[in-house]
Coordinates of C-alpha atoms and ligand atoms in Angstrom, one line a residue:
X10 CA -15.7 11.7 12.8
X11 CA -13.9 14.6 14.0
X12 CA -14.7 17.9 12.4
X13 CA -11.3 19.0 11.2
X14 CA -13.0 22.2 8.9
X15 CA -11.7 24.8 10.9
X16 CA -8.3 23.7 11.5
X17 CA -7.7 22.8 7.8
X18 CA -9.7 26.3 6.9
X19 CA -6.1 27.5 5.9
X20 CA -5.3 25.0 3.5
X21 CA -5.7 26.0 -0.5
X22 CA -5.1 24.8 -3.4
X23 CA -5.3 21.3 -5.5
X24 CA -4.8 19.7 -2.2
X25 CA -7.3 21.4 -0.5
X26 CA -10.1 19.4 -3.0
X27 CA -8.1 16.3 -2.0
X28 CA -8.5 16.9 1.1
X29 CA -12.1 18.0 1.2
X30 CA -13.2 15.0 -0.7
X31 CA -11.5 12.3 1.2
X32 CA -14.0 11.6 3.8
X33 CA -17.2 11.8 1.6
X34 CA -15.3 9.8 -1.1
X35 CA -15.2 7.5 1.3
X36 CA -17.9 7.3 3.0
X37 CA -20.4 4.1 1.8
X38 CA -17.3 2.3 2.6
X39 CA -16.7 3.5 6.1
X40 CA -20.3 2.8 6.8
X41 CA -20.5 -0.1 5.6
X42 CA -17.3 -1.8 4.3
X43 CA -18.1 -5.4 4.2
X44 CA -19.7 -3.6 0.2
X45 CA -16.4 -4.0 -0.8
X46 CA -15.0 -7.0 -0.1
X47 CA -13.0 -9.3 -2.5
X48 CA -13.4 -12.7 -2.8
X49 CA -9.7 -13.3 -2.4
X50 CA -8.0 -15.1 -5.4
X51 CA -4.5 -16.1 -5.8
X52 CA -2.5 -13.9 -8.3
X53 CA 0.3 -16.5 -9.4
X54 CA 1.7 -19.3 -7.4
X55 CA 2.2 -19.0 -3.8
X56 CA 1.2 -15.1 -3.9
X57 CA -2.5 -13.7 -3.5
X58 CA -4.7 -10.8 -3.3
X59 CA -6.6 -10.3 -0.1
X60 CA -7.1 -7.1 -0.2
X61 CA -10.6 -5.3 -0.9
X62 CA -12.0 -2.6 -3.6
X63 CA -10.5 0.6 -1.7
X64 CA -7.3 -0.8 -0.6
X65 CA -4.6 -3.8 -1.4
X66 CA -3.4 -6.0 0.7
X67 CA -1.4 -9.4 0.2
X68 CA -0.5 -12.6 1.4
X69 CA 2.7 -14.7 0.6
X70 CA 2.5 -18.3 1.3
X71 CA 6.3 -19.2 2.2
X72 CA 5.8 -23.1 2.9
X73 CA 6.9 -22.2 6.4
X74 CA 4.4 -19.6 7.3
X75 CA 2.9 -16.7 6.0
X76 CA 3.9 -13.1 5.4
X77 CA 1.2 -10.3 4.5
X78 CA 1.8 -6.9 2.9
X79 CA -0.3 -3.9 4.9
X80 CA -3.2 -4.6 7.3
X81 CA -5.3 -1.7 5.5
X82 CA -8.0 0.7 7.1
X83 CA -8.7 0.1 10.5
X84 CA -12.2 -0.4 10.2
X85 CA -12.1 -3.8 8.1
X86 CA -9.9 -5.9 9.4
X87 CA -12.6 -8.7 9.7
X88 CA -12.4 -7.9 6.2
X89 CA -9.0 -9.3 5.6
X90 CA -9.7 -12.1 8.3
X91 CA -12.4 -13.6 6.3
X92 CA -10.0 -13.5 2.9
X93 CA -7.6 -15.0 4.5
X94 CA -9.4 -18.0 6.1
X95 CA -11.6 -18.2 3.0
X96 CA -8.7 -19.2 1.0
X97 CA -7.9 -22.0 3.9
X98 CA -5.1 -20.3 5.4
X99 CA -4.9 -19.4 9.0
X100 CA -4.0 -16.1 10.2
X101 CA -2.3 -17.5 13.2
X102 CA 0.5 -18.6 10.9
X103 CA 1.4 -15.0 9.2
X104 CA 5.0 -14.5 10.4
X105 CA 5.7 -11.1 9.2
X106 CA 3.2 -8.0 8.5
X107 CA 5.1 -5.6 6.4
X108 CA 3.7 -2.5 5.8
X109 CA 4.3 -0.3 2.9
X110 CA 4.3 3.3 4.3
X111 CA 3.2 5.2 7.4
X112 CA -0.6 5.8 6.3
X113 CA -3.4 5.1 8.4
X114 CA -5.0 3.3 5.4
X115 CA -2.6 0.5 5.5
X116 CA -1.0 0.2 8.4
X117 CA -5.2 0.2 10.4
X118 CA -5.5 -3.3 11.5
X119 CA -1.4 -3.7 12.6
X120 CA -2.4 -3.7 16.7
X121 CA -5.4 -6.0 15.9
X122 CA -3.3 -8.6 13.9
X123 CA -0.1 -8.7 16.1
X124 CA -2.8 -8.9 19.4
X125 CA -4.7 -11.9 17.8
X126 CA -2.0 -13.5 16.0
X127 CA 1.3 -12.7 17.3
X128 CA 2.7 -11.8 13.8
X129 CA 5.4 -9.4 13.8
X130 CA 5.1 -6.3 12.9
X131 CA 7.1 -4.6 9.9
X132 CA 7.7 -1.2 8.7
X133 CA 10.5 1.3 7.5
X134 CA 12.4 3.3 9.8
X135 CA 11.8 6.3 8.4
X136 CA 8.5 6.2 8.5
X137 CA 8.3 5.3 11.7
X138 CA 10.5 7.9 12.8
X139 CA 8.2 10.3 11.2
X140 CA 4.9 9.5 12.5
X141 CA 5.9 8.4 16.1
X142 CA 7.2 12.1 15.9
X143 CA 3.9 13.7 14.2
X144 CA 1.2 11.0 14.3
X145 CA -0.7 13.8 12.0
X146 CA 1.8 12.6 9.4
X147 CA -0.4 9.3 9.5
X148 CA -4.0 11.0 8.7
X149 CA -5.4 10.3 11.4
X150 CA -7.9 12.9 10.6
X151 CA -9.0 10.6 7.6
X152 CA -10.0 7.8 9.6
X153 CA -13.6 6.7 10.1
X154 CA -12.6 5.2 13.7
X155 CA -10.6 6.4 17.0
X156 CA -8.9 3.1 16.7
X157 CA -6.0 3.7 14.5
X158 CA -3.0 4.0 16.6
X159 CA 0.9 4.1 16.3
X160 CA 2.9 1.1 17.6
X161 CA 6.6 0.0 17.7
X162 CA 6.7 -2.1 15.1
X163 CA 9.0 -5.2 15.9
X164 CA 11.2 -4.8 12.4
X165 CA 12.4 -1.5 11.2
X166 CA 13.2 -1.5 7.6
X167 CA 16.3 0.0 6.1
X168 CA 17.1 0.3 2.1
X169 CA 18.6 -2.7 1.1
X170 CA 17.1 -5.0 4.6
X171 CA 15.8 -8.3 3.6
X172 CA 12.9 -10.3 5.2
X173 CA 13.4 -14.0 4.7
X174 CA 10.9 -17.1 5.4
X175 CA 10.8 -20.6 3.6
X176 CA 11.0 -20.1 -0.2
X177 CA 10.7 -16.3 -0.2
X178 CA 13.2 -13.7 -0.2
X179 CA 12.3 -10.0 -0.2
X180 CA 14.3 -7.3 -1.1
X181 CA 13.6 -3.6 0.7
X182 CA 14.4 -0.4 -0.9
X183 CA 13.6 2.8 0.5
X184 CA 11.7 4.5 -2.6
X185 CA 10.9 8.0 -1.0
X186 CA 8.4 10.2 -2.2
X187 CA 4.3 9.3 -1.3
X188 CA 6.0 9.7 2.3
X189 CA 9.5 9.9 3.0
X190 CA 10.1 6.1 4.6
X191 CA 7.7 4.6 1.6
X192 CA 9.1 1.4 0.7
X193 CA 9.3 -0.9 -2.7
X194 CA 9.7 -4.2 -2.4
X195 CA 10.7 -7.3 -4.7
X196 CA 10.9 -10.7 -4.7
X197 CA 10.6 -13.9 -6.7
X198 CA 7.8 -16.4 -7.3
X199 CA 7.2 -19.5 -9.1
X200 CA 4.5 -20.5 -11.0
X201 CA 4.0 -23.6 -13.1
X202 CA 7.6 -24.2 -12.9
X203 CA 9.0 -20.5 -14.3
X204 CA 10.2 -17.5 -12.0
X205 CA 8.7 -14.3 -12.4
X206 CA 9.7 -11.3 -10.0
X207 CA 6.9 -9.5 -8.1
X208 CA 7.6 -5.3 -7.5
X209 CA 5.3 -3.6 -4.8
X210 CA 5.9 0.2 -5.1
X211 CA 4.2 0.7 -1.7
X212 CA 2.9 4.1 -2.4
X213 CA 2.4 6.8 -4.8
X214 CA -0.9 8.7 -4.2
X215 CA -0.3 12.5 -4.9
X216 CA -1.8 13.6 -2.0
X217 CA 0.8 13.8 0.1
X218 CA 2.5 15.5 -2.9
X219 CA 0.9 18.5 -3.1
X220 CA 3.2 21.9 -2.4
X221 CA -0.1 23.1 0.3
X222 CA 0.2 19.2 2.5
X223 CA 3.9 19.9 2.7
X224 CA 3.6 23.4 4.0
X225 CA 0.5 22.4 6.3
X226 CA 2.9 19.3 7.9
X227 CA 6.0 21.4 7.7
X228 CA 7.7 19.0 5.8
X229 CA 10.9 21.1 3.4
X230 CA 11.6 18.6 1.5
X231 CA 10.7 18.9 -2.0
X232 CA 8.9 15.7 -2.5
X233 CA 7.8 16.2 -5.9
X234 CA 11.6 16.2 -6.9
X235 CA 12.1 13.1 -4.3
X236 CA 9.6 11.3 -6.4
X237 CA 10.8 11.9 -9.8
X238 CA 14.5 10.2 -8.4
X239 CA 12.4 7.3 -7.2
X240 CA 10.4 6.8 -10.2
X241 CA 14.0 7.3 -12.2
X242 CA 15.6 4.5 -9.7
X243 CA 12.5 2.1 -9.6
X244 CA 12.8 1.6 -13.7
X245 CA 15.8 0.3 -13.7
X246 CA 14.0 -2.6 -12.1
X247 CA 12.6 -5.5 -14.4
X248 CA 9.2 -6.7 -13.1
X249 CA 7.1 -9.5 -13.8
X250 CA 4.0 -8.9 -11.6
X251 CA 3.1 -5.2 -10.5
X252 CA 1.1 -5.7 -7.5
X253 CA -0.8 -2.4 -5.9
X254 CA -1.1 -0.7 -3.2
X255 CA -4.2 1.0 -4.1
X256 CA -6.2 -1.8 -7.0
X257 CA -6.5 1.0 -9.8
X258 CA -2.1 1.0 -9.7
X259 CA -2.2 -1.8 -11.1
X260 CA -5.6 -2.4 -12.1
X261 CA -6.2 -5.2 -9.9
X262 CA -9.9 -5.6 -10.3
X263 CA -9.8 -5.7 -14.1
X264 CA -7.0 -8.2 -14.3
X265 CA -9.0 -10.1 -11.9
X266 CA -12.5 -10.1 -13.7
X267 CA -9.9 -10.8 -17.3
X268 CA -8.4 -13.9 -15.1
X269 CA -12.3 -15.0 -14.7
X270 CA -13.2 -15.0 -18.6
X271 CA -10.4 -16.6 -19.6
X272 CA -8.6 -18.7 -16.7
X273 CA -6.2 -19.8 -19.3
X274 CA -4.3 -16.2 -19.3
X275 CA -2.7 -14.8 -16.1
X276 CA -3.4 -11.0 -17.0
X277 CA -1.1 -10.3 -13.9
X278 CA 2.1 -11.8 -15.4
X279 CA 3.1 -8.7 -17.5
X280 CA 6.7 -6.9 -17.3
X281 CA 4.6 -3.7 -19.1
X282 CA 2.2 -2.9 -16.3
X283 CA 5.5 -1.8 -14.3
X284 CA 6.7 0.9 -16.4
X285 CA 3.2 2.5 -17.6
X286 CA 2.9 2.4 -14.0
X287 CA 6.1 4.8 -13.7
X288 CA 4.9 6.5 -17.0
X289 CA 1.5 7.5 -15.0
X290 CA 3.4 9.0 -12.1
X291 CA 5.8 11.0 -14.5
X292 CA 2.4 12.5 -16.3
X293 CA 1.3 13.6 -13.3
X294 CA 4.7 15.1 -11.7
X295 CA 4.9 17.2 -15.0
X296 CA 1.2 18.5 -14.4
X297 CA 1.4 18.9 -10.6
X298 CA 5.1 21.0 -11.6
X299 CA 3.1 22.7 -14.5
X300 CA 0.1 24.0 -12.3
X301 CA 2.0 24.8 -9.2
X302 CA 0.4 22.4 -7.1
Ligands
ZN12 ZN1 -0.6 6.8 1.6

């Protein structure tokens, strides 16, 4: 681990805590992350949860190959290899990787999985522009191994692009804010013979939200108002099944452990997690507008 300390001695404020809290927040599960694996379960029909406790990541059965949502940190991908062969699918068959946003924390394992199993590779061209520009942009500084490293990704994403395989259709919108290429996505599922649609908003941590990381990355946008459009233009969308991109959006783990107790229920089917999503993010723009952060 680099000591970045001195070169960060200049940054204040609520993101300096952030910031300074990162690493030893996280540091049982850089040392040893197999802790925090998830046995992988499948959320509703063809879509499942392969993600671990610190970060989500998903897999998409299409019927003609697979497609996975974010390759996570880059120190546990054997993490998401195991899930993925534990629930008897072969990663050799993932078609698309689509990543959510230009973070090291899930875009880790992307050189690892299209090297091993020739997937291609998937993210927004924003972001892509950004952090090929500025790989800083990616903290990098967070990560517990040299190994995380910018690639071309095969696919650029626009708002509005569409990845297609088998029975799944996903929908791409640009939905600006945790980084400026963030993506959400949305697509329908079946399950037991009804449709529900799936919404992925791919990233709203506050981290990168913080007045003190813009000014320390130069960025001049005013991403606190960028995310208060998003949030406005994500509710207009109806959603069945909130999937995260951290497990406490959407509390994954707790819907998982309800889904134990009583396998009759599908705690994940539920158009209400959506907006008290939104409603959380809202909360905390007013507070981060009300304390200046
Ligand atoms: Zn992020």
């Amino acid at each position: 681990m680099t000591d970045t300390s001195a070169e960060n001695s200049h940054v204040t404020g609520k993101y300096a805590s952030v910031h300074a809290g990162f690493v030893p927040k996280h540091r049982e599960y850089y040392e040893n992350p197999a802790r925090y694996y998830v046995d992988p379960f499948r959320i509703a029909g063809n879509l499942y949860y392969i993600g671990d406790r610190q970060v989500c990541s998903h897999l998409i059965d299409t019927g003609e190959g697979l497609i996975m949502f974010d390759s996570g940190f880059p120190h546990s991908a054997h993490l998401l290899v195991q899930a993925i062969w534990q629930l008897g699918f072969d990663p050799k068959d993932i078609r698309y990787l689509i990543h959510s946003h230009g973070h090291f924390d899930h875009f880790g394992a992307w050189l690892e999985f299209r090297t091993l199993y020739g997937c291609q590779i998937v993210m927004s061209r924003v972001d892509h522009e950004r952090i090929s520009a500025n790989p800083a942009l990616a903290l990098m500084e967070y990560s517990p191994t040299p190994y995380a490293r910018i690639i071309e990704p095969d696919i650029l994403l626009d708002d509005g692009s569409r990845i297609e395989l088998g029975n799944t259709s996903i929908e791409c919108k640009l939905a600006p804010g945790h980084t400026e290429g963030t993506m959400a996505f949305f697509f329908d599922i079946k399950d037991e013979g009804r449709s529900y649609r799936v919404g992925y908003f791919g990233g709203i941590g506050f981290l990168s939200l913080y007045r003190d990381y813009l000014k320390k990355y130069g960025i001049e946008r005013d991403m606190q108002q960028t995310m208060n459009q998003t949030v406005r233009n994500l509710r207009r969308e109806h959603v069945d099944i909130t999937i995260g991109n951290h497990p406490d959006h959407n509390d994954t783990l707790g819907k998982r452990a309800q889904m134990i107790e009583n396998p009759d229920e599908n705690p994940f089917i539920d158009s209400e997690t959506w907006p008290r999503m939104l409603d959380g993010i809202d909360r905390r723009l007013a507070e981060c507008q009300e304390q200046g952060w």
